[in-house]
Coordinates of C-alpha atoms and ligand atoms in Angstrom, one line a residue:
M1 CA -124.5 51.5 -50.5
I2 CA -122.6 53.7 -48.2
E3 CA -118.8 54.4 -49.7
M4 CA -117.1 53.3 -46.4
Y5 CA -115.9 49.6 -45.5
R6 CA -116.5 49.9 -41.7
S7 CA -117.6 53.0 -38.9
K8 CA -117.0 50.2 -36.2
N9 CA -114.8 47.1 -35.8
C10 CA -116.5 43.5 -35.2
G11 CA -115.1 43.7 -31.3
E12 CA -116.3 47.2 -30.0
L13 CA -120.1 47.6 -30.5
R14 CA -121.6 47.6 -26.8
I15 CA -125.6 48.1 -25.1
S16 CA -124.4 51.5 -24.5
D17 CA -124.4 51.8 -28.8
V18 CA -128.2 50.4 -29.5
E19 CA -129.4 52.3 -32.0
Q20 CA -126.8 53.5 -33.9
E21 CA -126.4 52.8 -37.4
V22 CA -123.1 51.1 -37.9
V23 CA -121.4 49.4 -40.9
L24 CA -119.0 46.9 -40.3
S25 CA -116.7 44.3 -43.0
G26 CA -115.0 41.2 -41.7
W27 CA -115.3 37.3 -42.5
V28 CA -118.2 34.7 -41.8
Q29 CA -117.6 32.6 -38.8
S30 CA -120.6 31.1 -39.0
N31 CA -124.0 31.2 -40.8
R32 CA -126.8 29.5 -38.6
D33 CA -130.3 29.7 -40.6
F34 CA -133.5 29.7 -38.2
G35 CA -136.2 30.0 -41.3
G36 CA -137.0 33.4 -41.6
M37 CA -133.7 34.4 -39.4
T38 CA -130.3 33.9 -40.3
F39 CA -127.3 34.6 -37.8
I40 CA -123.7 35.4 -38.9
D41 CA -120.9 35.6 -36.5
L42 CA -118.8 38.1 -38.5
R43 CA -115.5 38.1 -37.5
D44 CA -112.4 40.7 -37.7
R45 CA -109.3 40.7 -35.6
Y46 CA -110.9 43.2 -32.7
G47 CA -113.9 40.0 -32.3
I48 CA -116.8 39.1 -33.6
T49 CA -120.5 40.6 -33.6
Q50 CA -123.9 38.7 -34.7
V51 CA -126.0 40.3 -37.1
V52 CA -129.1 39.3 -38.8
F53 CA -131.2 39.0 -41.2
N54 CA -135.2 39.4 -41.1
S55 CA -136.9 37.5 -44.3
D56 CA -140.4 39.0 -42.8
D57 CA -137.8 42.8 -43.7
N58 CA -136.4 41.7 -46.8
E59 CA -136.5 38.5 -48.5
K60 CA -133.9 39.1 -50.9
L61 CA -131.3 40.5 -48.5
S62 CA -131.4 37.2 -45.9
E63 CA -131.8 34.7 -49.2
G64 CA -128.0 36.2 -50.2
A65 CA -126.6 35.6 -46.3
R66 CA -128.3 32.1 -45.9
K67 CA -125.7 31.0 -49.0
L68 CA -123.1 32.9 -47.6
G69 CA -120.2 30.4 -46.9
R70 CA -117.8 30.3 -44.2
E71 CA -114.8 32.7 -44.4
F72 CA -116.5 35.3 -47.0
V73 CA -115.8 38.8 -46.7
I74 CA -118.7 40.7 -46.3
K75 CA -119.5 44.4 -46.0
I76 CA -123.2 45.4 -43.8
S77 CA -124.5 48.2 -42.8
G78 CA -127.4 48.1 -40.4
T79 CA -128.7 49.0 -36.7
V80 CA -127.4 47.7 -33.5
R81 CA -130.2 46.2 -31.9
E82 CA -129.9 44.8 -27.7
R83 CA -130.2 40.9 -28.4
S84 CA -132.9 38.9 -26.3
N85 CA -130.4 35.9 -25.9
K86 CA -127.2 37.5 -24.6
N87 CA -124.3 36.0 -25.1
P88 CA -121.8 36.6 -21.9
N89 CA -118.9 34.9 -22.7
R90 CA -118.4 37.6 -25.9
P91 CA -117.4 41.6 -25.5
T92 CA -120.3 42.7 -28.5
G93 CA -122.8 40.0 -27.0
E94 CA -125.2 41.9 -25.9
V95 CA -125.8 43.3 -28.9
E96 CA -126.6 42.2 -32.5
I97 CA -126.7 44.2 -35.9
E98 CA -130.1 44.1 -37.7
V99 CA -128.8 44.1 -41.7
K100 CA -130.2 46.7 -43.7
E101 CA -127.9 45.8 -46.6
M102 CA -125.0 44.0 -47.2
E103 CA -122.3 43.5 -49.7
I104 CA -120.2 40.3 -50.6
L105 CA -116.5 41.5 -50.8
N106 CA -114.8 38.2 -52.3
A107 CA -116.2 34.6 -51.6
S108 CA -114.3 31.8 -50.2
K109 CA -113.2 28.5 -50.7
V110 CA -114.2 25.9 -47.9
P111 CA -111.1 26.4 -45.6
P112 CA -108.7 23.3 -44.9
F113 CA -109.2 23.4 -41.3
T114 CA -111.8 25.2 -38.7
I115 CA -110.9 28.9 -37.7
E116 CA -111.7 28.0 -34.6
N117 CA -109.8 28.4 -30.9
E118 CA -109.5 24.8 -30.7
T119 CA -109.0 23.3 -34.5
D120 CA -108.6 20.4 -36.5
G121 CA -105.8 21.0 -38.6
G122 CA -102.8 19.3 -38.4
E123 CA -99.4 21.5 -38.0
D124 CA -97.9 21.6 -41.4
L125 CA -101.5 22.3 -43.0
R126 CA -101.6 25.1 -40.6
M127 CA -98.5 26.5 -41.8
K128 CA -99.3 25.9 -45.6
Y129 CA -102.2 28.0 -45.0
R130 CA -101.1 30.3 -42.3
Y131 CA -102.8 33.0 -43.4
L132 CA -106.2 31.4 -42.4
D133 CA -104.4 30.0 -38.9
I134 CA -103.6 33.6 -38.2
R135 CA -107.1 34.4 -38.2
R136 CA -107.4 32.2 -35.4
N137 CA -107.5 34.0 -31.6
P138 CA -104.8 32.0 -30.1
L139 CA -102.2 32.6 -33.3
K140 CA -103.5 36.0 -33.5
E141 CA -102.9 37.1 -29.7
K142 CA -99.4 35.4 -29.8
L143 CA -98.5 37.8 -32.3
M144 CA -99.9 40.8 -31.1
F145 CA -98.2 39.7 -28.1
R146 CA -95.5 39.8 -29.4
S147 CA -95.8 43.0 -30.9
K148 CA -96.2 44.4 -27.4
L149 CA -93.2 43.1 -26.3
A150 CA -91.0 44.7 -29.1
I151 CA -92.3 47.8 -28.0
E152 CA -92.2 47.9 -25.0
T153 CA -88.3 46.4 -24.9
R154 CA -87.6 49.6 -27.5
K155 CA -89.7 51.7 -24.6
Y156 CA -87.5 50.5 -21.7
L157 CA -84.0 50.4 -23.8
D158 CA -84.9 53.9 -25.2
N159 CA -85.5 55.2 -21.9
Q160 CA -82.0 53.9 -20.7
G161 CA -80.0 55.5 -23.4
F162 CA -79.5 52.9 -26.0
I163 CA -79.7 53.4 -29.5
E164 CA -81.3 50.9 -32.0
I165 CA -78.6 50.5 -35.1
E166 CA -78.9 47.9 -37.6
T167 CA -76.2 45.6 -38.5
P168 CA -75.8 43.6 -41.8
V169 CA -77.0 40.6 -42.5
L170 CA -75.0 39.6 -45.5
I171 CA -71.6 39.0 -43.5
K172 CA -68.4 36.8 -42.8
S173 CA -69.0 33.7 -40.8
T174 CA -69.6 34.9 -36.6
P175 CA -68.7 31.8 -34.8
E176 CA -71.7 31.3 -32.3
G177 CA -71.1 27.2 -32.1
A178 CA -73.4 26.7 -35.1
R179 CA -73.5 26.2 -38.9
D180 CA -74.0 29.0 -41.1
F181 CA -76.0 29.5 -43.9
V182 CA -74.4 31.2 -47.1
V183 CA -75.5 33.1 -50.0
P184 CA -72.9 33.3 -53.1
S185 CA -71.7 36.3 -54.4
R186 CA -72.5 36.8 -58.1
M187 CA -70.3 39.7 -58.5
N188 CA -67.4 37.8 -56.5
P189 CA -67.6 34.2 -58.6
G190 CA -66.6 31.4 -55.8
Q191 CA -67.0 33.7 -52.6
F192 CA -70.0 33.4 -50.1
Y193 CA -71.1 35.8 -47.5
A194 CA -72.6 34.1 -44.2
L195 CA -75.5 35.0 -42.5
P196 CA -75.2 35.9 -39.3
Q197 CA -75.8 33.8 -36.5
S198 CA -75.6 37.2 -34.3
P199 CA -74.2 40.3 -34.4
Q200 CA -71.4 39.8 -32.1
T201 CA -68.3 41.3 -33.7
F202 CA -70.0 43.9 -35.6
K203 CA -71.7 45.3 -31.7
Q204 CA -68.2 44.7 -30.4
I205 CA -67.1 46.8 -33.2
L206 CA -69.7 49.6 -32.1
M207 CA -68.5 50.0 -28.6
V208 CA -64.9 50.7 -30.4
A209 CA -67.3 53.0 -32.0
G210 CA -68.3 54.9 -28.9
M211 CA -71.5 53.9 -29.2
D212 CA -71.9 52.9 -25.5
K213 CA -75.3 51.9 -25.2
Y214 CA -76.3 49.7 -28.2
F215 CA -79.5 47.5 -28.7
Q216 CA -81.1 45.7 -32.2
I217 CA -84.0 43.8 -32.1
V218 CA -82.2 41.4 -35.0
K219 CA -82.9 38.4 -37.0
C220 CA -80.4 35.5 -36.5
F221 CA -79.7 32.0 -37.8
R222 CA -78.8 29.8 -37.3
D223 CA -78.5 25.9 -39.5
E224 CA -78.7 23.5 -36.7
D225 CA -81.2 20.8 -35.9
L226 CA -84.7 21.8 -35.7
R227 CA -86.7 21.4 -32.0
A228 CA -90.2 22.9 -30.9
D229 CA -87.9 25.7 -29.1
R230 CA -85.7 26.1 -32.4
Q231 CA -85.7 27.7 -35.5
P232 CA -83.1 28.2 -38.2
E233 CA -84.1 32.5 -38.2
F234 CA -84.7 33.9 -35.0
T235 CA -84.8 36.8 -33.3
Q236 CA -82.5 38.4 -30.5
I237 CA -82.7 41.1 -28.3
D238 CA -79.0 42.0 -28.6
C239 CA -77.6 44.5 -26.5
E240 CA -73.9 45.8 -25.9
M241 CA -72.5 48.1 -23.8
A242 CA -69.1 50.1 -23.0
F243 CA -67.5 50.8 -19.7
V244 CA -69.6 48.3 -17.5
T245 CA -69.1 45.5 -15.6
Q246 CA -71.0 42.2 -15.1
E247 CA -72.7 43.7 -12.4
D248 CA -73.8 46.6 -14.2
I249 CA -75.1 44.5 -17.2
L250 CA -77.1 41.8 -14.8
N251 CA -79.1 44.6 -13.4
T252 CA -79.8 46.6 -16.7
F253 CA -81.5 43.3 -18.2
E254 CA -83.1 41.9 -14.7
D255 CA -85.1 45.5 -14.6
L256 CA -86.0 45.0 -18.6
T257 CA -87.3 41.4 -17.6
K258 CA -89.1 42.7 -14.9
E259 CA -90.5 45.6 -16.5
L260 CA -91.6 43.2 -19.1
F261 CA -93.1 40.5 -17.1
K262 CA -95.2 44.1 -15.1
G263 CA -96.1 45.5 -18.3
L264 CA -97.5 42.8 -20.1
K265 CA -98.2 40.3 -17.6
G266 CA -99.2 42.3 -14.9
I267 CA -96.4 40.3 -12.4
D268 CA -93.9 41.4 -9.9
L269 CA -91.2 39.5 -9.8
P270 CA -88.6 39.5 -6.8
D271 CA -85.2 39.8 -7.5
F272 CA -83.7 36.9 -9.6
P273 CA -81.1 34.6 -7.6
R274 CA -77.6 34.2 -8.9
I275 CA -76.1 31.0 -9.0
T276 CA -72.7 29.5 -10.4
Y277 CA -72.7 27.1 -13.1
D278 CA -70.9 24.5 -10.5
E279 CA -73.8 24.8 -8.4
A280 CA -76.5 24.5 -10.7
M281 CA -74.3 21.5 -11.9
K282 CA -74.4 20.0 -8.5
K283 CA -78.2 20.9 -7.6
Y284 CA -79.9 20.1 -11.1
G285 CA -77.7 18.7 -13.0
S286 CA -78.4 21.7 -15.6
D287 CA -76.9 25.0 -16.5
K288 CA -80.6 26.0 -17.0
P289 CA -82.6 24.8 -14.0
D290 CA -86.4 24.9 -13.5
L291 CA -87.1 26.3 -10.0
R292 CA -90.9 25.9 -10.1
F293 CA -89.8 23.2 -8.1
G294 CA -87.5 21.6 -5.4
M295 CA -85.8 18.2 -6.2
E296 CA -82.1 18.9 -5.4
F297 CA -79.6 16.2 -5.9
I298 CA -78.5 15.1 -2.9
E299 CA -75.1 13.3 -3.7
L300 CA -74.9 9.8 -1.7
N301 CA -71.2 8.4 -2.8
E302 CA -70.7 8.4 1.4
D303 CA -74.0 7.1 2.7
M304 CA -74.6 4.7 -0.2
Q305 CA -71.0 3.1 -0.7
G306 CA -69.5 0.5 1.2
N307 CA -72.4 -2.4 1.7
G308 CA -71.3 -4.6 -0.8
F309 CA -73.6 -3.3 -3.1
G310 CA -71.5 -4.0 -6.5
V311 CA -73.5 -1.2 -8.8
F312 CA -72.9 1.5 -6.0
D313 CA -69.5 0.5 -4.8
N314 CA -68.5 0.7 -8.5
A315 CA -69.8 3.9 -9.5
E316 CA -67.4 7.2 -9.5
F317 CA -70.7 9.1 -8.8
V318 CA -74.3 8.0 -6.6
V319 CA -76.8 10.6 -7.0
G320 CA -80.5 10.5 -5.8
I321 CA -83.6 13.1 -5.6
I322 CA -86.5 12.7 -3.3
A323 CA -90.0 12.9 -5.3
E324 CA -92.6 14.0 -2.7
G325 CA -95.7 12.4 -1.3
I326 CA -95.6 10.2 -4.8
A327 CA -95.0 6.5 -2.6
G328 CA -98.7 5.5 -2.6
S329 CA -99.7 6.6 -5.9
Y330 CA -96.5 4.9 -7.6
S331 CA -97.1 1.2 -8.2
N332 CA -94.8 -1.7 -8.7
K333 CA -95.7 -1.8 -13.3
Q334 CA -95.2 2.5 -12.7
M335 CA -91.6 1.9 -11.3
K336 CA -90.7 -0.7 -13.6
E337 CA -92.1 1.8 -16.6
L338 CA -90.1 4.7 -14.6
T339 CA -87.6 2.3 -14.8
E340 CA -87.6 1.8 -18.7
W341 CA -87.9 5.2 -19.1
V342 CA -84.2 6.4 -17.8
Q343 CA -82.8 3.6 -19.7
R344 CA -83.8 4.6 -23.3
P345 CA -81.4 5.5 -24.9
Q346 CA -81.8 9.4 -25.0
I347 CA -81.4 9.2 -21.6
G348 CA -78.8 6.6 -21.2
S349 CA -78.9 5.4 -17.3
K350 CA -78.1 1.8 -16.8
G351 CA -81.1 1.1 -14.2
L352 CA -82.8 3.2 -11.5
V353 CA -82.8 2.6 -7.6
Y354 CA -85.7 3.8 -5.8
V355 CA -86.9 3.7 -1.8
K356 CA -90.1 3.9 -1.3
Y357 CA -91.0 5.7 2.2
N358 CA -94.7 4.1 2.8
E359 CA -96.8 6.6 4.8
D360 CA -97.8 3.7 7.3
G361 CA -93.4 3.9 7.9
S362 CA -92.7 0.7 5.9
I363 CA -89.7 0.7 3.6
K364 CA -89.7 -1.1 -0.2
S365 CA -86.7 -0.5 -2.2
T366 CA -84.7 -2.1 -4.9
I367 CA -81.9 -2.6 -2.6
G368 CA -82.8 -4.2 0.0
K369 CA -80.8 -7.1 0.2
F370 CA -77.6 -4.7 0.5
Y371 CA -79.1 -1.9 3.1
S372 CA -81.5 -3.0 6.0
D373 CA -84.5 -0.6 7.2
N374 CA -82.6 0.9 9.7
D375 CA -79.9 1.6 7.3
L376 CA -82.7 3.8 5.0
N377 CA -84.3 5.1 8.0
T378 CA -80.9 6.5 9.0
L379 CA -80.6 8.0 5.7
K380 CA -83.9 8.8 5.3
E381 CA -83.1 11.2 8.5
K382 CA -80.4 12.7 7.1
I383 CA -81.7 13.5 3.5
G384 CA -84.9 14.6 5.3
A385 CA -87.0 12.5 3.6
Q386 CA -91.0 11.8 4.9
N387 CA -93.2 8.7 5.2
G388 CA -95.2 9.0 1.5
D389 CA -91.7 10.1 -0.3
V390 CA -89.7 8.2 -3.1
L391 CA -86.0 8.7 -3.5
F392 CA -84.4 7.9 -6.4
I393 CA -81.4 7.1 -7.3
L394 CA -78.5 7.4 -10.1
C395 CA -74.9 6.0 -10.2
G396 CA -72.0 6.0 -12.7
E397 CA -69.6 8.0 -14.2
T398 CA -70.2 12.2 -13.0
E399 CA -70.9 14.2 -15.4
K400 CA -73.4 11.8 -17.5
T401 CA -75.4 10.8 -13.9
R402 CA -75.8 14.7 -13.4
K403 CA -77.5 14.8 -16.7
Q404 CA -79.7 11.8 -16.3
L405 CA -80.9 12.5 -13.3
N406 CA -81.9 16.2 -14.4
E407 CA -84.4 14.4 -17.1
L408 CA -85.6 12.1 -14.5
R409 CA -86.3 15.5 -12.1
L410 CA -87.6 17.2 -15.2
E411 CA -89.9 14.0 -15.8
M412 CA -91.1 13.8 -12.8
A413 CA -91.7 17.4 -12.4
R414 CA -94.4 16.8 -15.4
R415 CA -95.5 13.5 -14.0
M416 CA -96.0 15.2 -10.5
G417 CA -97.7 18.9 -12.3
L418 CA -95.5 20.4 -10.4
M419 CA -94.8 22.7 -13.5
T420 CA -97.0 25.2 -12.7
K421 CA -98.2 27.5 -15.5
G422 CA -98.0 31.2 -14.8
D423 CA -95.2 30.7 -11.9
F424 CA -92.5 32.4 -13.4
K425 CA -89.1 31.6 -11.5
P426 CA -86.3 33.3 -13.2
L427 CA -82.3 33.3 -12.7
W428 CA -79.1 34.4 -13.1
V429 CA -76.5 31.3 -14.0
V430 CA -73.3 32.9 -13.9
D431 CA -69.5 31.9 -13.9
F432 CA -69.6 29.8 -17.0
P433 CA -66.7 27.6 -18.2
L434 CA -64.5 29.4 -20.8
L435 CA -63.8 26.3 -22.6
E436 CA -65.9 22.8 -23.1
W437 CA -64.4 20.1 -24.6
D438 CA -66.3 19.1 -27.8
E439 CA -66.2 15.3 -27.7
E440 CA -66.5 15.3 -32.2
S441 CA -63.6 17.6 -33.0
N442 CA -61.7 16.2 -30.3
R443 CA -60.8 19.7 -28.7
F444 CA -61.8 22.7 -27.1
H445 CA -64.9 25.3 -27.9
A446 CA -65.7 28.8 -26.4
M447 CA -68.6 27.8 -24.4
H448 CA -69.9 31.2 -25.1
H449 CA -67.9 32.4 -28.0
P450 CA -64.3 33.6 -28.2
F451 CA -64.6 36.7 -27.7
T452 CA -65.2 36.2 -23.8
S453 CA -63.7 37.0 -21.3
P454 CA -61.9 35.0 -18.4
K455 CA -62.1 36.2 -15.2
K456 CA -59.7 38.2 -13.9
Q457 CA -57.8 35.8 -11.8
D458 CA -57.5 33.6 -14.6
Q459 CA -56.1 36.3 -17.1
E460 CA -53.0 36.3 -16.0
K461 CA -52.5 32.4 -15.6
M462 CA -53.7 31.9 -19.2
M463 CA -51.4 34.6 -20.3
K464 CA -48.6 32.9 -18.8
G465 CA -49.8 29.1 -19.5
E466 CA -50.1 28.6 -16.0
H467 CA -53.4 27.8 -15.7
E468 CA -54.1 24.2 -14.1
T469 CA -56.4 23.1 -16.4
M470 CA -58.2 24.2 -19.4
K471 CA -61.4 23.3 -18.0
G472 CA -60.9 25.4 -14.8
L473 CA -61.0 28.4 -16.3
K474 CA -63.9 30.5 -15.4
A475 CA -65.5 33.5 -17.6
D476 CA -68.0 36.5 -16.9
A477 CA -70.1 34.5 -18.9
Y478 CA -73.9 34.9 -17.9
D479 CA -77.4 33.4 -18.7
L480 CA -80.4 34.5 -17.8
V481 CA -83.1 31.3 -17.2
I482 CA -86.4 31.4 -17.1
N483 CA -88.6 28.1 -16.0
G484 CA -86.1 25.6 -17.0
S485 CA -85.1 28.0 -20.4
E486 CA -82.2 29.6 -21.4
I487 CA -84.0 33.3 -22.2
G488 CA -80.5 35.1 -22.5
G489 CA -77.1 34.9 -22.1
G490 CA -73.8 36.7 -22.6
S491 CA -70.5 37.7 -20.8
I492 CA -68.2 40.6 -20.5
R493 CA -65.7 40.5 -24.0
I494 CA -62.0 40.6 -24.2
H495 CA -61.1 44.2 -24.9
D496 CA -57.3 43.4 -25.2
R497 CA -55.8 42.6 -28.3
E498 CA -53.0 40.3 -26.3
L499 CA -55.5 38.6 -24.4
Q500 CA -58.4 38.0 -27.6
S501 CA -54.7 35.9 -29.8
K502 CA -54.0 33.9 -26.6
N503 CA -57.8 32.9 -26.7
F504 CA -57.9 32.1 -30.1
D505 CA -54.5 30.4 -29.2
L506 CA -56.5 27.8 -26.8
L507 CA -58.9 27.3 -29.3
G508 CA -56.8 26.0 -31.4
F509 CA -56.3 28.8 -34.1
S510 CA -53.5 29.2 -35.9
K511 CA -51.9 33.3 -35.9
E512 CA -52.7 33.5 -39.6
E513 CA -56.7 31.6 -38.6
A514 CA -57.2 34.1 -36.6
E515 CA -55.8 36.5 -38.9
E516 CA -57.8 35.7 -41.4
Q517 CA -61.1 35.7 -39.9
F518 CA -60.8 38.5 -37.4
G519 CA -58.6 40.6 -38.3
F520 CA -61.0 43.5 -38.7
L521 CA -61.7 42.8 -34.9
L522 CA -58.1 42.6 -33.8
G523 CA -57.6 45.6 -35.5
A524 CA -60.2 47.3 -34.5
F525 CA -59.1 46.1 -30.8
E526 CA -55.7 48.3 -31.7
Y527 CA -57.8 52.0 -31.9
G528 CA -58.7 52.2 -28.2
A529 CA -61.1 49.5 -27.2
P530 CA -63.0 50.2 -24.3
P531 CA -64.0 47.6 -21.8
H532 CA -67.5 46.2 -22.8
G533 CA -70.2 43.7 -22.7
G534 CA -73.6 42.6 -23.2
I535 CA -76.2 39.5 -23.6
A536 CA -78.5 38.5 -26.3
F537 CA -82.1 37.5 -25.3
G538 CA -84.0 35.3 -27.2
F539 CA -86.9 36.9 -28.4
D540 CA -89.4 34.1 -29.7
R541 CA -88.5 31.9 -26.3
L542 CA -89.2 35.1 -24.3
C543 CA -92.8 35.3 -25.9
A544 CA -93.4 31.3 -25.5
V545 CA -91.9 31.4 -21.8
M546 CA -94.0 34.5 -20.2
N547 CA -97.4 32.5 -22.3
G548 CA -96.5 29.5 -20.6
E549 CA -96.0 28.0 -24.1
S550 CA -93.0 25.2 -24.6
S551 CA -93.1 25.9 -28.6
I552 CA -91.8 29.2 -30.0
R553 CA -93.5 28.1 -33.7
D554 CA -96.4 30.1 -33.1
F555 CA -94.9 33.3 -31.8
I556 CA -93.4 33.5 -35.2
A557 CA -95.5 34.8 -38.3
F558 CA -94.1 32.0 -40.5
P559 CA -92.2 29.6 -39.0
K560 CA -90.8 26.3 -40.5
N561 CA -91.5 23.1 -39.9
N562 CA -88.6 20.4 -38.3
Q563 CA -87.3 19.9 -41.8
G564 CA -86.5 23.6 -42.1
R565 CA -89.3 24.2 -44.6
D566 CA -91.6 27.1 -45.3
M567 CA -94.7 25.1 -46.6
M568 CA -96.6 28.1 -47.4
I569 CA -94.1 29.4 -49.8
D570 CA -92.3 25.7 -50.3
C571 CA -89.1 26.6 -49.7
P572 CA -85.9 25.8 -49.9
A573 CA -86.8 25.3 -53.6
T574 CA -84.1 25.0 -56.2
I575 CA -83.3 27.6 -58.4
S576 CA -82.8 28.0 -62.1
E577 CA -79.5 26.5 -64.4
E578 CA -79.2 30.1 -65.4
Q579 CA -79.5 31.6 -61.7
Q580 CA -76.6 29.0 -60.9
N581 CA -74.4 30.1 -63.8
E582 CA -74.8 33.5 -62.6
L583 CA -73.6 32.7 -59.4
S584 CA -71.3 30.2 -60.2
L585 CA -72.3 27.5 -58.5
K586 CA -72.5 25.5 -61.2
S587 CA -69.0 25.5 -62.3
T588 CA -68.1 25.7 -58.4
F589 CA -69.8 22.2 -57.7
V590 CA -72.0 20.3 -59.9
G591 CA -68.7 20.9 -62.8
S592 CA -66.5 19.6 -60.4
N593 CA -68.1 16.6 -59.8
E594 CA -68.4 15.6 -63.2
Ligands
LIG601 N1 -73.8 36.8 -29.3 C1 -74.5 36.3 -28.2 C2 -75.2 35.1 -29.0 O1 -76.0 34.9 -29.6 C3 -75.0 37.0 -27.3 C4 -73.9 38.0 -26.3 O2 -72.5 37.5 -26.5 O3 -74.0 39.3 -26.6 O4 -75.7 33.8 -27.8

């Protein structure tokens, strides 16, 4: 047989190739035996081509073909023929190969799940046999999309004069708010490296070093509880620029995002709206609102309090949303189920009040005792509700109630089918608070990270200790949000040593602690740090959101499961005693417990 594995791939032959002699290699997708004729669908990365064995021409060859199992690797040579029974769903569907020779390159066990677009394999099984899963189109296409997205990102940033610089993976802890993964150092017993939660401090130091436009498509590591859109190791498009204002950064990365959508999806995104953090919380109860639908919050204290309804009268905050056009389709039973939904501990609301403005003008509500139809019709006018709409109301402590209503808003959008796939609504959320209160540790934390610059007007107050509240301090920090997902976040940084020290001070670091953890950065700031700022995009998440998917897992070739395990290589795993000894782990931990 010809000394070559393939002259063509399994996705490229067309009707114009008829009569050509070709060699193809690939995997057996399916094997259909019709007595004298055996049809094999041969698959590779590029597609599927039908190949035919005719026992009239060569019985021995046909007999071999009949024995081919799924996922056998074969090489065939033969002639391209026009198919009598064409398959319009496949680019190669007009032709088939009449096989002259076949060689089995490798046998295969029967795969544990079907290698089809829709598979019967559960997630852990698919992860264990990831190499089989990646043979399926959906996974293969996602990885190809990812590759293209990375290449287009590099092209754009290169065109803008950015330089890709690698930063180390074995570092000292970076304070991005999550736990670190640590690596014991053999040569320094009892000491550990941390894996970077991001290259934050290095990219800032690169600005001091004069590399005024840095980027890196980089792995970051955070030891957090996992969800569908989180992985312990994930990838960022990480960037930093010197001599820029917030405006410069937003414009550069809005442009990058537009280019990526245009290049990969053929979509022209309009300019991104910008809203402040405070406005986002007020209108949507979330700093990452999904703008594919409205349902903005309506504050109702003024309208609803003072009618003798104790639940509202005693609440700090009364707020509602209008779900349009659902009055007719929501039965009492469904309303009850929805009430139970908001009362689940994950949402935590005490109850749900609704006012149903029926199509025929009648009103049904849970608060009829306290509000006459007249009252509720006045309210309807004021808030712009229509017949057929339902007004949902929650009340309680302001911040909590906003969060609960955000959940209900999203749930209603899900139920009403308003999260349209293929519709993209990006926005910038700006002016984040500098600090946030952390209930668990009972102190303030940096909302973004401790290198984030307070807004100009707050800097002076902060230095003099004259700021009214810690909560009121605002930062030059911003997030890019698309369809309710945080795609990117960044900030203008502090480049002044004094201000940085003050910030550490507010965050409860003693001088010694700050020096010990960040002395290298504070030191660098004494050698002419330029004004600078940056941003990082969650690359896996961007892939998922651009494809209308909520899970990032399938955009990662070898992801971890919910327990943080790699099911394929079966890790984390124990290490030998010898290794532990070498790393001084035995003596540090096990020994000290004895
Ligand atoms: N290091 C930040 C993060 O990972 C991004 C930035 O501020 O540039 O969220």
